[in-house]
Short mmCIF file of C-alpha atoms in Angstrom, two decimals:
data_model
loop_
_atom_site.label_atom_id
_atom_site.label_comp_id
_atom_site.label_asym_id
_atom_site.label_seq_id
_atom_site.Cartn_x
_atom_site.Cartn_y
_atom_site.Cartn_z
CA MET Q 1 167.16 -47.54 -56.23
CA SER Q 2 164.83 -50.48 -55.66
CA ARG Q 3 165.89 -54.01 -56.51
CA ASN Q 4 163.49 -53.97 -59.44
CA ALA Q 5 164.90 -50.79 -60.92
CA ARG Q 6 168.45 -52.12 -60.46
CA ILE Q 7 167.65 -55.26 -62.44
CA ASN Q 8 166.00 -53.24 -65.21
CA THR Q 9 168.99 -50.90 -65.43
CA LEU Q 10 171.33 -53.88 -65.54
CA LEU Q 11 169.36 -55.34 -68.46
CA LEU Q 12 169.66 -52.07 -70.40
CA LEU Q 13 173.39 -51.84 -69.64
CA LEU Q 14 173.90 -55.40 -70.92
CA VAL Q 15 172.16 -54.54 -74.20
CA ALA Q 16 174.27 -51.39 -74.54
CA ALA Q 17 177.43 -53.38 -73.84
CA LEU Q 18 176.53 -55.96 -76.50
CA ALA Q 19 176.19 -53.13 -79.02
CA VAL Q 20 179.31 -51.22 -77.98
CA ILE Q 21 181.77 -54.13 -77.61
CA PRO Q 22 182.02 -54.95 -81.35
CA LEU Q 23 182.66 -51.26 -82.06
CA ALA Q 24 185.17 -50.81 -79.25
CA LEU Q 25 187.11 -53.93 -80.24
CA GLY Q 26 187.16 -52.82 -83.88
CA LEU Q 27 185.63 -56.08 -85.06
CA GLY Q 28 184.70 -54.46 -88.38
CA ASP Q 29 188.26 -53.42 -89.22
CA HIS Q 30 188.93 -56.43 -91.44
CA LYS Q 31 186.16 -55.35 -93.78
CA GLU Q 32 186.29 -52.90 -96.66
CA GLU Q 33 183.14 -51.34 -95.32
CA PRO Q 34 183.00 -51.89 -91.54
CA PHE Q 35 179.56 -52.43 -89.98
CA ALA Q 36 177.61 -52.42 -93.22
CA GLY Q 37 174.12 -53.94 -93.17
CA ALA Q 38 173.83 -57.72 -93.39
CA ASP Q 39 171.00 -57.26 -95.91
CA GLY Q 40 173.39 -55.46 -98.26
CA GLU Q 41 176.06 -58.11 -97.76
CA ALA Q 42 173.53 -60.74 -98.78
CA GLU Q 43 172.89 -58.81 -102.03
CA THR Q 44 176.64 -58.84 -102.70
CA ALA Q 45 176.77 -62.58 -102.00
CA ILE Q 46 173.92 -63.13 -104.48
CA THR Q 47 175.78 -61.30 -107.22
CA GLU Q 48 178.90 -63.36 -106.39
CA ILE Q 49 177.01 -66.64 -106.74
CA ASP Q 50 175.05 -65.56 -109.81
CA PRO Q 51 176.77 -62.61 -111.53
CA ASP Q 52 174.08 -62.53 -114.23
CA TYR Q 53 171.19 -62.02 -111.81
CA GLU Q 54 169.31 -58.80 -112.38
CA PRO Q 55 166.72 -57.66 -109.82
CA TRP Q 56 163.48 -57.71 -111.78
CA PHE Q 57 161.59 -55.17 -109.71
CA SER Q 58 162.67 -51.96 -108.03
CA PRO Q 59 161.16 -50.22 -105.02
CA LEU Q 60 158.17 -47.97 -105.77
CA TYR Q 61 159.63 -45.29 -103.54
CA GLU Q 62 163.24 -44.94 -102.52
CA PRO Q 63 164.40 -42.33 -99.98
CA PRO Q 64 166.40 -39.83 -102.08
CA SER Q 65 169.31 -39.67 -99.61
CA GLY Q 66 170.81 -41.37 -96.60
CA GLU Q 67 169.52 -38.50 -94.45
CA ILE Q 68 165.92 -39.02 -95.53
CA GLU Q 69 166.30 -42.75 -94.98
CA SER Q 70 167.64 -42.28 -91.46
CA ALA Q 71 164.84 -39.80 -90.77
CA LEU Q 72 162.27 -42.41 -91.75
CA PHE Q 73 163.99 -45.05 -89.61
CA ALA Q 74 163.98 -42.62 -86.69
CA LEU Q 75 160.29 -41.98 -87.37
CA GLN Q 76 159.61 -45.71 -87.22
CA ALA Q 77 161.43 -46.07 -83.90
CA ALA Q 78 159.81 -42.93 -82.50
CA LEU Q 79 156.30 -44.14 -83.40
CA GLY Q 80 156.95 -47.44 -81.66
CA ALA Q 81 158.57 -45.88 -78.61
CA GLY Q 82 155.75 -43.33 -78.36
CA VAL Q 83 153.05 -46.02 -78.27
CA LEU Q 84 155.02 -48.06 -75.72
CA ALA Q 85 155.54 -45.02 -73.50
CA TYR Q 86 151.84 -44.12 -73.76
CA TYR Q 87 150.91 -47.66 -72.71
CA PHE Q 88 153.15 -47.77 -69.65
CA GLY Q 89 152.32 -44.18 -68.65
CA LEU Q 90 148.59 -44.86 -68.86
CA ARG Q 91 148.96 -48.05 -66.81
CA ARG Q 92 150.96 -46.31 -64.12
CA GLY Q 93 148.49 -43.43 -63.94
CA ARG Q 94 145.56 -45.84 -63.65
CA ARG Q 95 147.22 -47.81 -60.87
CA GLN Q 96 147.99 -44.62 -58.95
CA GLY Q 97 144.42 -43.39 -59.45
CA GLU Q 98 142.99 -46.68 -58.22
CA ALA Q 99 145.29 -46.71 -55.21
CA ARG Q 100 144.21 -43.19 -54.31
CA ALA Q 101 140.54 -44.03 -54.74
CA ARG Q 102 141.00 -47.06 -52.47
CA GLU Q 103 142.76 -44.96 -49.85
CA ALA Q 104 140.01 -42.34 -49.97
CA ALA Q 105 137.32 -45.02 -49.73
CA GLY Q 106 139.20 -46.70 -46.87
CA ALA Q 107 139.44 -43.43 -44.96
CA GLN Q 108 135.71 -42.79 -45.42
CA ASP Q 109 134.78 -46.30 -44.36
CA ALA Q 110 136.99 -46.01 -41.30
CA ASP Q 111 135.26 -42.74 -40.38
CA ALA Q 112 131.83 -44.31 -40.72
CA GLY Q 113 132.93 -47.51 -39.00
CA VAL Q 114 131.80 -49.59 -41.99
CA PRO Q 115 133.90 -52.65 -42.84
CA THR Q 116 135.61 -52.22 -46.23
CA GLY Q 117 134.39 -54.33 -49.12
CA ALA Q 118 137.80 -55.51 -50.26
CA ASP Q 119 138.38 -55.77 -53.94
CA GLY Q 120 142.07 -55.97 -54.57
CA GLY Q 121 141.78 -58.24 -57.56
CA ARG Q 122 141.03 -55.55 -60.13
CA ASP Q 123 143.98 -54.22 -62.06
CA MET X 1 166.53 -60.50 -92.81
CA HIS X 2 165.00 -58.22 -95.40
CA ILE X 3 165.47 -59.75 -98.82
CA ALA X 4 165.73 -56.69 -101.06
CA GLU X 5 163.14 -55.81 -103.69
CA GLY X 6 163.48 -57.91 -106.83
CA PHE X 7 166.15 -60.15 -105.31
CA LEU X 8 164.08 -63.33 -105.37
CA PRO X 9 163.31 -64.94 -108.75
CA PRO X 10 159.58 -64.57 -109.62
CA ALA X 11 158.74 -68.25 -109.00
CA HIS X 12 160.24 -68.09 -105.49
CA ALA X 13 158.58 -64.76 -104.75
CA VAL X 14 155.16 -66.15 -105.70
CA ALA X 15 155.71 -69.41 -103.81
CA TRP X 16 156.62 -67.63 -100.54
CA GLY X 17 153.69 -65.28 -101.00
CA VAL X 18 151.34 -68.24 -101.36
CA ALA X 19 152.91 -69.90 -98.31
CA SER X 20 152.53 -66.78 -96.14
CA ALA X 21 149.06 -65.65 -97.19
CA PRO X 22 147.03 -68.21 -95.19
CA PHE X 23 148.93 -67.35 -92.01
CA VAL X 24 148.26 -63.63 -92.45
CA VAL X 25 144.56 -64.18 -93.27
CA HIS X 26 144.13 -66.53 -90.30
CA GLY X 27 146.03 -64.07 -88.13
CA ALA X 28 143.82 -61.16 -89.20
CA ARG X 29 140.73 -63.20 -88.29
CA SER X 30 142.01 -64.10 -84.85
CA LEU X 31 143.14 -60.50 -84.30
CA VAL X 32 139.63 -59.20 -85.08
CA ARG X 33 138.10 -61.87 -82.82
CA ASP X 34 140.51 -61.04 -79.97
CA VAL X 35 139.74 -57.34 -80.18
CA ARG X 36 135.98 -57.96 -80.36
CA GLU X 37 135.96 -60.32 -77.36
CA HIS X 38 138.44 -58.34 -75.27
CA PRO X 39 138.40 -54.68 -76.30
CA GLU X 40 140.54 -53.93 -73.25
CA SER X 41 143.46 -55.83 -74.77
CA THR X 42 143.65 -53.51 -77.80
CA LEU X 43 146.09 -51.27 -75.99
CA LEU X 44 148.47 -54.10 -75.13
CA LEU X 45 148.18 -55.36 -78.71
CA GLY X 46 149.22 -51.92 -79.89
CA ALA X 47 152.14 -51.97 -77.47
CA SER X 48 153.26 -55.37 -78.84
CA GLY X 49 153.15 -54.03 -82.38
CA ALA X 50 155.03 -50.93 -81.23
CA PHE X 51 157.75 -53.14 -79.73
CA THR X 52 158.24 -54.77 -83.15
CA PHE X 53 158.33 -51.32 -84.75
CA VAL X 54 161.08 -50.11 -82.42
CA LEU X 55 163.21 -53.23 -82.51
CA SER X 56 163.14 -53.70 -86.27
CA ALA X 57 164.29 -50.09 -86.72
CA LEU X 58 167.18 -50.62 -84.33
CA LYS X 59 170.24 -51.52 -86.38
CA LEU X 60 172.97 -52.79 -84.09
CA PRO X 61 176.61 -53.68 -84.71
CA SER X 62 177.58 -57.30 -84.25
CA VAL X 63 180.72 -59.37 -83.68
CA THR X 64 181.00 -60.20 -87.38
CA GLY X 65 181.70 -56.55 -88.19
CA SER X 66 178.36 -55.97 -89.85
CA CYS X 67 175.06 -54.56 -88.67
CA SER X 68 171.65 -56.10 -88.38
CA HIS X 69 168.48 -55.57 -86.40
CA PRO X 70 166.28 -57.59 -84.01
CA THR X 71 162.68 -58.39 -84.94
CA GLY X 72 160.70 -57.90 -81.72
CA THR X 73 158.16 -60.59 -82.62
CA GLY X 74 158.77 -62.85 -79.62
CA LEU X 75 156.97 -60.63 -77.10
CA GLY X 76 153.69 -60.45 -79.04
CA ALA X 77 153.83 -64.17 -79.83
CA ILE X 78 154.16 -65.03 -76.13
CA LEU X 79 151.39 -62.61 -75.12
CA PHE X 80 148.84 -63.04 -77.92
CA ARG X 81 149.96 -66.27 -79.67
CA PRO X 82 151.72 -66.35 -83.05
CA PRO X 83 148.80 -65.79 -85.49
CA VAL X 84 148.36 -62.23 -84.24
CA MET X 85 152.05 -61.55 -84.87
CA ALA X 86 151.67 -62.62 -88.51
CA VAL X 87 149.54 -59.49 -88.92
CA LEU X 88 151.61 -57.10 -86.79
CA GLY X 89 154.84 -58.31 -88.42
CA THR X 90 153.36 -57.85 -91.90
CA ILE X 91 152.36 -54.27 -91.06
CA THR X 92 155.94 -53.52 -89.96
CA LEU X 93 157.38 -55.11 -93.11
CA LEU X 94 154.95 -53.18 -95.33
CA PHE X 95 155.92 -49.89 -93.68
CA GLN X 96 159.59 -50.63 -94.34
CA ALA X 97 159.00 -51.86 -97.91
CA LEU X 98 156.90 -48.87 -98.94
CA LEU X 99 158.65 -45.99 -97.16
CA LEU X 100 162.22 -47.14 -96.55
CA ALA X 101 162.94 -49.26 -99.66
CA HIS X 102 163.93 -51.85 -97.05
CA GLY X 103 162.72 -55.26 -98.10
CA GLY X 104 160.17 -55.07 -100.91
CA LEU X 105 156.75 -55.92 -102.26
CA THR X 106 157.97 -58.80 -104.45
CA THR X 107 159.90 -60.25 -101.48
CA LEU X 108 157.18 -59.43 -98.93
CA GLY X 109 155.90 -63.02 -98.93
CA ALA X 110 159.34 -64.43 -98.13
CA ASN X 111 160.06 -61.79 -95.50
CA VAL X 112 156.65 -62.29 -93.87
CA PHE X 113 157.29 -66.03 -93.78
CA SER X 114 160.58 -65.62 -91.91
CA MET X 115 159.80 -62.71 -89.59
CA ALA X 116 156.03 -62.90 -89.05
CA VAL X 117 155.36 -66.66 -89.33
CA VAL X 118 158.36 -68.84 -88.46
CA GLY X 119 159.91 -66.43 -85.93
CA PRO X 120 156.79 -66.04 -83.76
CA TRP X 121 155.96 -69.76 -83.91
CA ALA X 122 159.52 -70.79 -83.01
CA GLY X 123 159.62 -68.29 -80.14
CA TYR X 124 156.21 -69.32 -78.85
CA GLY X 125 157.10 -73.02 -79.15
CA VAL X 126 160.31 -72.62 -77.17
CA TYR X 127 158.52 -70.50 -74.54
CA ARG X 128 155.70 -73.02 -74.07
CA LEU X 129 158.05 -75.98 -73.97
CA LEU X 130 160.26 -74.39 -71.32
CA ARG X 131 157.24 -73.35 -69.24
CA ARG X 132 155.91 -76.89 -69.35
CA TYR X 133 159.19 -78.10 -67.86
CA GLY X 134 158.99 -75.58 -65.06
CA VAL X 135 161.48 -72.99 -66.31
CA PRO X 136 160.79 -69.63 -64.58
CA LEU X 137 158.80 -67.09 -66.57
CA MET X 138 161.65 -64.72 -67.38
CA GLY X 139 164.00 -67.54 -68.44
CA ALA X 140 161.38 -68.86 -70.83
CA VAL X 141 160.66 -65.36 -72.17
CA PHE X 142 164.36 -64.78 -72.83
CA CYS X 143 164.77 -68.07 -74.69
CA GLY X 144 161.52 -67.54 -76.63
CA ALA X 145 162.54 -64.09 -77.83
CA PHE X 146 166.04 -65.37 -78.66
CA ALA X 147 164.58 -68.24 -80.71
CA ALA X 148 162.11 -65.97 -82.53
CA ASP X 149 164.91 -63.62 -83.54
CA LEU X 150 167.49 -66.19 -84.60
CA SER X 151 165.08 -68.54 -86.40
CA THR X 152 163.89 -65.61 -88.55
CA TYR X 153 167.40 -65.08 -89.87
CA CYS X 154 167.98 -68.81 -90.37
CA VAL X 155 164.85 -68.95 -92.54
CA THR X 156 166.09 -65.99 -94.59
CA SER X 157 169.38 -67.85 -95.17
CA VAL X 158 167.49 -70.96 -96.33
CA GLN X 159 165.27 -68.87 -98.61
CA LEU X 160 168.26 -67.26 -100.31
CA ALA X 161 170.17 -70.54 -100.56
CA LEU X 162 167.14 -72.15 -102.24
CA ALA X 163 166.94 -69.30 -104.75
CA PHE X 164 170.68 -69.00 -105.32
CA PRO X 165 172.43 -72.37 -104.86
CA ASP X 166 176.18 -72.11 -105.24
CA PRO X 167 177.31 -73.30 -108.71
CA GLY X 168 180.07 -75.39 -107.12
CA SER X 169 178.86 -76.47 -103.70
CA GLY X 170 175.12 -76.29 -104.34
CA PHE X 171 172.42 -75.53 -101.80
CA LEU X 172 174.56 -76.36 -98.76
CA GLY X 173 177.43 -74.19 -99.92
CA ALA X 174 175.09 -71.25 -100.41
CA LEU X 175 173.42 -71.95 -97.07
CA GLY X 176 176.82 -71.72 -95.37
CA LYS X 177 177.49 -68.45 -97.14
CA PHE X 178 174.16 -66.78 -96.33
CA GLY X 179 174.12 -68.35 -92.87
CA SER X 180 177.47 -66.79 -92.04
CA ILE X 181 176.14 -63.40 -93.16
CA PHE X 182 172.80 -63.57 -91.37
CA ALA X 183 172.69 -66.20 -88.65
CA VAL X 184 176.13 -65.67 -87.11
CA THR X 185 175.73 -61.88 -87.12
CA GLN X 186 172.38 -62.35 -85.44
CA ILE X 187 173.47 -64.36 -82.38
CA PRO X 188 174.48 -61.40 -80.15
CA LEU X 189 171.50 -59.40 -81.44
CA ALA X 190 169.19 -62.24 -80.49
CA VAL X 191 170.67 -62.07 -76.98
CA SER X 192 169.94 -58.32 -76.94
CA GLU X 193 166.39 -58.96 -78.10
CA GLY X 194 165.96 -61.57 -75.37
CA LEU X 195 167.16 -59.09 -72.72
CA LEU X 196 164.91 -56.29 -74.01
CA THR X 197 161.91 -58.62 -74.14
CA VAL X 198 162.57 -59.67 -70.54
CA LEU X 199 162.76 -55.99 -69.59
CA VAL X 200 159.38 -55.22 -71.19
CA MET X 201 157.85 -58.36 -69.65
CA ARG X 202 159.10 -57.28 -66.21
CA LEU X 203 157.46 -53.88 -66.70
CA LEU X 204 154.26 -55.62 -67.83
CA VAL X 205 154.25 -57.88 -64.75
CA GLN X 206 154.41 -54.72 -62.64
CA SER X 207 151.87 -52.69 -64.56
CA SER X 208 149.46 -55.12 -66.19
CA ARG X 209 149.11 -58.08 -63.85
CA GLY X 210 145.39 -58.50 -64.58
CA GLU X 211 145.92 -58.50 -68.33
CA LEU X 212 148.79 -61.00 -68.14
CA THR X 213 146.63 -63.26 -65.98
CA ARG X 214 143.81 -63.16 -68.51
CA LEU X 215 146.29 -63.99 -71.30
CA GLY X 216 147.57 -66.92 -69.26
CA VAL X 217 151.13 -65.64 -68.85
CA LEU X 218 150.60 -65.33 -65.08
CA VAL X 219 148.41 -67.80 -63.25
CA THR X 220 146.64 -65.76 -60.58
CA SER X 221 147.15 -62.27 -59.29
CA VAL X 222 148.28 -63.13 -55.78
CA GLY X 223 147.37 -59.79 -54.15
CA GLY X 224 150.48 -57.73 -54.79
CA GLY X 225 152.90 -60.57 -53.96
CA LYS X 226 156.50 -59.33 -53.97
CA ARG X 227 157.94 -62.20 -55.90
CA ALA X 228 156.49 -62.48 -59.37
CA GLU X 229 157.62 -66.09 -59.61
CA SER X 230 155.07 -67.16 -57.02
CA ALA X 231 152.28 -66.11 -59.32
CA GLU X 232 153.59 -67.65 -62.49
CA ALA X 233 151.80 -70.22 -64.52
CA VAL X 234 153.41 -73.61 -64.65
CA ALA X 235 151.39 -74.43 -67.72
CA ARG X 236 149.13 -72.10 -69.58
#
């Protein structure tokens, strides 16, 4: 593995560790509902501060079940990951194509004994 | 950081909407201008929006025993400046408000203000400041993304404390309460967001050197130099 790939893997492992450590140490055990969403906890805090508060508007559409909700969250993540993967794949393909074109041009120029017009600046 | 639908009193909801609107309008203008002047950057813009999409769907456990999610706005703010992120962040929040019942239309203004306005500006500010003082690119990117993430949740805490001051201890008491729910939970997640943003920036330095140079993140493309640091901008 190259040094670059090692650093990137290390970054991913660190993120995974940050997510796993609270679970592994059972840091949610003191709660009635361990690892609930902070957004929901804020709603509870609001009703503690102001027990009379009634939300005056409700969502136009609400996923009918937790499964549908998680499906839509997965869809959101998949859309984002898909676009990111497309971007990096396209970039990599372009760089490889350009490198090959340069090699081919270099070989031709060498055959013909023509000095190469260097243009390495283009990405 | 999503304040749920209907959970801000009408006056607050309207006020935050009015505060956010100019940023989103200005952002939409600069986005259109950017795309018109540099059509080749559309793809990277899409990738920045996609990063926000992924990260804000990623609910992670935290040391406080609750879950929250990063925002992903730091990367786009560093690459394309904060106004553009006001638009991309709003699109993400709209998707979640309309399809996931996460956040809401009445609280959209407040949520846009925290995630799509203050977060990107705070992250960009920290990034620029550190770069000016010679901090290496990746260090500045980490701190910028960290600041964008954490400041978003601090703003949410302030917004809720303003709307719901504690009957006994007032605004500050409520701020402590909401801050302990949001801001403390967010610290390790902000570290994660910083690490992921550094990872994506490293991949971009490898794959999109020309684009990063045009955007001023890198200074010149020193022909395939091994060490990225040598090519970094000291000031943009």
